[in-house]
Amino acid sequence: MGQPTSQPSSQPSPPATSPTAPKVLPDKGPPSAIIPGNVAPAELKVFDEATGQFILPALPYPFDAMEPHIAAKTMEIHHDKHHAAYVAGLNKALAELARIRTAAGDSALVKFWANQVSFHGGGHINHSLFWNMMAPPGKGGGGSPRGKLAEAIQKSFGSYEQFVAQFKATAASVEGGGWGWLAVEPWSKQLLLFQGEKQQDLMVTGALPVLGIDVWEHAYYLKYQNKRADYVNAFLNLINWEFCGKLYDRAIAR
Ligand code: MN3
């Protein structure tokens, strides 16, 4: 994980380091296999068809919108530095693979760059989803799931309370950097809770994300230090169940 920089910035979004004004893309379906199938890319602005480059979407709220649960400085560094680095790493890896295909690059490095695509591509998509899976507390964030998602949680986990207990335990116990995920397994249509290590390891093939929590230290360390479980508890006040519900509805409609 990258180091925070001392670059001064108390500005609200959009951050100065983001690509400017990404245009709204027509919804032609995923431009890449790594875009989850239940998310229309136009909504998240993660890819620019005109340039063929992945791009950093602006945060949908100011840096301090998750206070007091997540520090403004954490949101700023997380988005402007960490997420930006995944976007840059993904574009770089794809460019290097293109060079190799035209014999300008070192074919012995396909394994390395393919791994970089997985890591940075996973990081880009995970974070693009993550910002939208949260909303300011009391203003879209927090509460409990509604509609079909609420029913599915009941069916898959027995009760909302049992889901919460398993979600917290799942996220808190990820080894090293990674994610806690709630996702639809598309063959059985049931909801699963699983761990993702790094940005891409231990993922369930084809699973469609509904809710995820980033449990890399960079997501919480300024406020919570080693107390990851406290951060996971606080995250419950930020979950954007409306967005998660949309992801769920689309996942089961496929
Ligand atoms: Mn992160």
CSV table of C-alpha atoms and ligand atoms in Angstrom, one decimal:
chain,number,residue,atom,x,y,z
A,1,MET,CA,0.0,0.0,0.0
A,2,GLY,CA,1.2,3.4,-0.9
A,3,GLN,CA,2.4,6.0,1.6
A,4,PRO,CA,0.3,9.1,2.4
A,5,THR,CA,1.8,12.2,1.0
A,6,SER,CA,2.1,15.6,2.7
A,7,GLN,CA,0.5,17.3,-0.2
A,8,PRO,CA,-1.8,19.9,1.4
A,9,SER,CA,-5.4,19.7,0.5
A,10,SER,CA,-8.5,20.6,2.3
A,11,GLN,CA,-10.5,21.0,-0.8
A,12,PRO,CA,-13.9,19.3,-1.2
A,13,SER,CA,-14.5,17.0,-4.1
A,14,PRO,CA,-13.8,16.7,-7.0
A,15,PRO,CA,-10.1,16.3,-6.2
A,16,ALA,CA,-7.6,18.1,-8.3
A,17,THR,CA,-5.7,14.9,-9.2
A,18,SER,CA,-8.8,13.3,-10.8
A,19,PRO,CA,-9.2,13.3,-14.5
A,20,THR,CA,-11.4,16.2,-15.4
A,21,ALA,CA,-15.1,15.9,-16.2
A,22,PRO,CA,-15.3,12.3,-17.5
A,23,LYS,CA,-18.1,12.2,-20.0
A,24,VAL,CA,-21.2,10.1,-19.4
A,25,LEU,CA,-20.9,7.0,-21.3
A,26,PRO,CA,-23.7,5.2,-23.2
A,27,ASP,CA,-24.7,2.0,-21.5
A,28,LYS,CA,-23.5,-0.5,-23.9
A,29,GLY,CA,-22.7,-3.1,-21.3
A,30,PRO,CA,-19.4,-3.7,-19.7
A,31,PRO,CA,-16.3,-2.4,-21.6
A,32,SER,CA,-14.2,-5.0,-19.8
A,33,ALA,CA,-14.7,-8.4,-18.3
A,34,ILE,CA,-13.6,-7.0,-14.9
A,35,ILE,CA,-16.6,-4.7,-14.6
A,36,PRO,CA,-19.1,-6.6,-12.4
A,37,GLY,CA,-22.1,-7.6,-14.5
A,38,ASN,CA,-24.7,-6.0,-12.3
A,39,VAL,CA,-23.2,-2.5,-12.6
A,40,ALA,CA,-23.7,-0.3,-15.6
A,41,PRO,CA,-20.3,1.3,-16.2
A,42,ALA,CA,-21.9,4.6,-17.2
A,43,GLU,CA,-23.1,5.1,-13.6
A,44,LEU,CA,-19.6,4.7,-12.1
A,45,LYS,CA,-17.5,6.4,-14.8
A,46,VAL,CA,-14.6,4.1,-14.5
A,47,PHE,CA,-13.7,3.9,-18.2
A,48,ASP,CA,-13.4,6.4,-21.0
A,49,GLU,CA,-14.2,4.8,-24.3
A,50,ALA,CA,-12.8,7.8,-26.2
A,51,THR,CA,-9.3,7.3,-24.9
A,52,GLY,CA,-9.6,3.6,-24.0
A,53,GLN,CA,-8.3,4.4,-20.6
A,54,PHE,CA,-9.7,3.6,-17.2
A,55,ILE,CA,-10.4,6.7,-15.2
A,56,LEU,CA,-10.7,7.7,-11.6
A,57,PRO,CA,-14.4,8.6,-10.8
A,58,ALA,CA,-15.0,11.6,-8.6
A,59,LEU,CA,-16.2,10.8,-5.0
A,60,PRO,CA,-20.0,11.2,-4.9
A,61,TYR,CA,-19.7,13.3,-1.7
A,62,PRO,CA,-17.2,15.6,0.0
A,63,PHE,CA,-14.2,14.0,1.9
A,64,ASP,CA,-15.7,14.8,5.3
A,65,ALA,CA,-19.1,13.3,4.5
A,66,MET,CA,-18.4,10.1,6.4
A,67,GLU,CA,-17.4,11.9,9.6
A,68,PRO,CA,-17.2,10.9,12.4
A,69,HIS,CA,-17.0,7.3,11.3
A,70,ILE,CA,-14.3,7.7,8.7
A,71,ALA,CA,-11.9,10.7,8.9
A,72,ALA,CA,-11.9,13.2,6.0
A,73,LYS,CA,-8.2,12.8,5.6
A,74,THR,CA,-8.6,9.0,5.3
A,75,MET,CA,-11.2,9.5,2.5
A,76,GLU,CA,-9.0,12.0,0.7
A,77,ILE,CA,-5.9,9.8,0.7
A,78,HIS,CA,-7.9,6.7,0.0
A,79,HIS,CA,-9.5,8.2,-3.1
A,80,ASP,CA,-6.9,10.6,-4.4
A,81,LYS,CA,-3.8,8.4,-3.8
A,82,HIS,CA,-4.7,4.8,-3.3
A,83,HIS,CA,-7.6,4.5,-5.8
A,84,ALA,CA,-5.8,6.7,-8.3
A,85,ALA,CA,-2.8,4.4,-8.1
A,86,TYR,CA,-5.0,1.4,-9.0
A,87,VAL,CA,-6.3,3.2,-12.0
A,88,ALA,CA,-2.7,4.1,-13.1
A,89,GLY,CA,-1.5,0.6,-12.4
A,90,LEU,CA,-4.3,-1.0,-14.5
A,91,ASN,CA,-3.7,1.3,-17.5
A,92,LYS,CA,0.1,0.7,-17.2
A,93,ALA,CA,-0.3,-3.1,-17.1
A,94,LEU,CA,-2.6,-3.1,-20.1
A,95,ALA,CA,-0.2,-0.8,-22.0
A,96,GLU,CA,2.7,-3.1,-21.2
A,97,LEU,CA,0.7,-6.2,-22.4
A,98,ALA,CA,0.0,-4.3,-25.6
A,99,ARG,CA,3.7,-3.7,-26.1
A,100,ILE,CA,4.4,-7.3,-25.6
A,101,ARG,CA,1.8,-8.3,-28.2
A,102,THR,CA,3.6,-6.2,-30.8
A,103,ALA,CA,6.9,-7.7,-29.9
A,104,ALA,CA,8.2,-4.4,-28.4
A,105,GLY,CA,8.0,-5.8,-24.9
A,106,ASP,CA,9.5,-8.7,-23.0
A,107,SER,CA,7.2,-11.7,-23.4
A,108,ALA,CA,8.7,-13.2,-20.2
A,109,LEU,CA,6.8,-10.6,-18.3
A,110,VAL,CA,3.3,-11.6,-19.4
A,111,LYS,CA,2.9,-13.4,-16.0
A,112,PHE,CA,3.9,-10.3,-14.1
A,113,TRP,CA,1.7,-7.8,-16.1
A,114,ALA,CA,-1.3,-10.2,-16.1
A,115,ASN,CA,-1.1,-10.3,-12.3
A,116,GLN,CA,-0.9,-6.6,-12.2
A,117,VAL,CA,-4.1,-6.4,-14.3
A,118,SER,CA,-5.8,-8.6,-11.7
A,119,PHE,CA,-4.6,-6.6,-8.7
A,120,HIS,CA,-5.0,-3.1,-10.1
A,121,GLY,CA,-8.2,-3.9,-12.0
A,122,GLY,CA,-9.7,-5.4,-8.9
A,123,GLY,CA,-8.6,-2.4,-6.9
A,124,HIS,CA,-10.2,0.0,-9.4
A,125,ILE,CA,-13.5,-1.7,-9.6
A,126,ASN,CA,-13.7,-2.5,-5.9
A,127,HIS,CA,-13.1,1.1,-4.9
A,128,SER,CA,-15.5,2.5,-7.6
A,129,LEU,CA,-18.2,0.3,-6.0
A,130,PHE,CA,-17.1,1.0,-2.4
A,131,TRP,CA,-17.6,4.8,-2.7
A,132,ASN,CA,-21.2,4.2,-3.8
A,133,MET,CA,-21.9,1.5,-1.2
A,134,MET,CA,-21.5,4.3,1.4
A,135,ALA,CA,-23.5,7.4,2.0
A,136,PRO,CA,-23.4,10.1,4.6
A,137,PRO,CA,-24.8,8.8,8.0
A,138,GLY,CA,-28.4,9.7,8.3
A,139,LYS,CA,-28.5,11.0,4.7
A,140,GLY,CA,-28.7,7.7,2.8
A,141,GLY,CA,-26.2,5.9,5.0
A,142,GLY,CA,-27.1,3.4,7.7
A,143,GLY,CA,-30.4,1.9,8.6
A,144,SER,CA,-31.2,-1.5,7.3
A,145,PRO,CA,-31.8,-3.1,3.9
A,146,ARG,CA,-35.2,-2.9,2.3
A,147,GLY,CA,-37.2,-4.6,-0.4
A,148,LYS,CA,-36.0,-7.8,-2.1
A,149,LEU,CA,-32.5,-7.5,-0.6
A,150,ALA,CA,-34.0,-7.5,2.9
A,151,GLU,CA,-36.0,-10.6,2.1
A,152,ALA,CA,-32.9,-12.3,0.5
A,153,ILE,CA,-30.8,-11.5,3.6
A,154,GLN,CA,-33.5,-13.1,5.7
A,155,LYS,CA,-33.6,-16.2,3.5
A,156,SER,CA,-29.8,-16.6,3.1
A,157,PHE,CA,-28.7,-15.8,6.7
A,158,GLY,CA,-31.8,-16.5,8.9
A,159,SER,CA,-32.2,-12.9,10.0
A,160,TYR,CA,-30.7,-9.5,9.5
A,161,GLU,CA,-29.1,-9.8,13.0
A,162,GLN,CA,-27.4,-13.0,12.0
A,163,PHE,CA,-26.2,-11.5,8.7
A,164,VAL,CA,-24.7,-8.5,10.6
A,165,ALA,CA,-22.9,-10.8,13.0
A,166,GLN,CA,-21.4,-12.8,10.2
A,167,PHE,CA,-20.6,-9.7,8.1
A,168,LYS,CA,-18.7,-8.2,11.0
A,169,ALA,CA,-16.8,-11.4,11.8
A,170,THR,CA,-16.0,-11.9,8.1
A,171,ALA,CA,-14.7,-8.4,7.5
A,172,ALA,CA,-12.8,-8.2,10.8
A,173,SER,CA,-10.9,-11.5,10.3
A,174,VAL,CA,-9.6,-10.9,6.7
A,175,GLU,CA,-5.9,-11.8,6.8
A,176,GLY,CA,-3.8,-8.7,5.9
A,177,GLY,CA,-5.3,-6.3,3.3
A,178,GLY,CA,-8.5,-7.2,1.7
A,179,TRP,CA,-12.3,-7.0,1.7
A,180,GLY,CA,-15.4,-8.4,3.2
A,181,TRP,CA,-18.0,-9.0,0.5
A,182,LEU,CA,-21.7,-9.7,0.3
A,183,ALA,CA,-22.4,-11.1,-3.1
A,184,VAL,CA,-25.0,-13.0,-5.2
A,185,GLU,CA,-23.7,-16.4,-6.4
A,186,PRO,CA,-25.5,-16.4,-9.8
A,187,TRP,CA,-26.2,-20.0,-10.2
A,188,SER,CA,-28.0,-20.6,-6.9
A,189,LYS,CA,-29.0,-16.9,-6.6
A,190,GLN,CA,-28.2,-17.1,-2.9
A,191,LEU,CA,-26.3,-14.4,-1.0
A,192,LEU,CA,-22.8,-15.3,0.2
A,193,LEU,CA,-20.5,-13.5,2.6
A,194,PHE,CA,-16.8,-14.1,1.8
A,195,GLN,CA,-13.4,-12.6,2.2
A,196,GLY,CA,-11.3,-11.1,-0.6
A,197,GLU,CA,-7.6,-10.9,0.1
A,198,LYS,CA,-5.5,-8.1,-1.5
A,199,GLN,CA,-7.9,-6.8,-4.3
A,200,GLN,CA,-8.6,-10.1,-6.0
A,201,ASP,CA,-7.7,-13.2,-4.1
A,202,LEU,CA,-10.3,-15.6,-2.8
A,203,MET,CA,-13.0,-14.2,-4.9
A,204,VAL,CA,-15.9,-16.4,-5.9
A,205,THR,CA,-15.9,-16.7,-9.7
A,206,GLY,CA,-18.9,-15.0,-11.2
A,207,ALA,CA,-20.2,-13.6,-7.8
A,208,LEU,CA,-21.9,-10.3,-8.2
A,209,PRO,CA,-21.1,-7.8,-5.5
A,210,VAL,CA,-23.9,-6.2,-3.4
A,211,LEU,CA,-21.9,-4.8,-0.5
A,212,GLY,CA,-18.2,-4.6,0.3
A,213,ILE,CA,-16.1,-3.2,3.0
A,214,ASP,CA,-12.4,-2.3,2.4
A,215,VAL,CA,-10.5,-3.6,5.4
A,216,TRP,CA,-7.0,-2.6,4.2
A,217,GLU,CA,-5.4,-0.5,6.9
A,218,HIS,CA,-5.4,2.5,4.6
A,219,ALA,CA,-9.2,2.5,4.9
A,220,TYR,CA,-9.3,3.1,8.7
A,221,TYR,CA,-5.9,3.4,10.3
A,222,LEU,CA,-5.8,7.2,11.0
A,223,LYS,CA,-8.8,6.9,13.3
A,224,TYR,CA,-8.9,3.3,14.4
A,225,GLN,CA,-5.3,2.1,14.3
A,226,ASN,CA,-5.3,-1.6,15.0
A,227,LYS,CA,-9.0,-1.7,16.0
A,228,ARG,CA,-10.4,-3.0,12.7
A,229,ALA,CA,-13.6,-4.4,14.4
A,230,ASP,CA,-14.5,-0.8,15.6
A,231,TYR,CA,-14.2,0.4,12.0
A,232,VAL,CA,-16.4,-2.4,10.8
A,233,ASN,CA,-19.0,-1.6,13.4
A,234,ALA,CA,-18.9,2.1,12.4
A,235,PHE,CA,-19.3,1.2,8.8
A,236,LEU,CA,-22.8,-0.1,9.5
A,237,ASN,CA,-23.8,3.6,9.9
A,238,LEU,CA,-22.6,4.3,6.4
A,239,ILE,CA,-24.0,1.5,4.3
A,240,ASN,CA,-26.0,2.9,1.3
A,241,TRP,CA,-28.7,0.2,1.3
A,242,GLU,CA,-30.5,1.8,-1.6
A,243,PHE,CA,-27.5,1.4,-3.9
A,244,CYS,CA,-26.8,-2.1,-2.6
A,245,GLY,CA,-30.5,-3.0,-3.2
A,246,LYS,CA,-30.1,-1.9,-6.8
A,247,LEU,CA,-27.1,-4.1,-7.3
A,248,TYR,CA,-29.0,-7.0,-5.8
A,249,ASP,CA,-32.1,-6.4,-8.0
A,250,ARG,CA,-29.9,-6.4,-11.1
A,251,ALA,CA,-27.9,-9.4,-10.0
A,252,ILE,CA,-31.0,-11.7,-9.6
A,253,ALA,CA,-32.6,-10.3,-12.8
A,254,ARG,CA,-29.7,-11.6,-14.9
B,1,MN3,MN,-8.6,0.7,-0.3
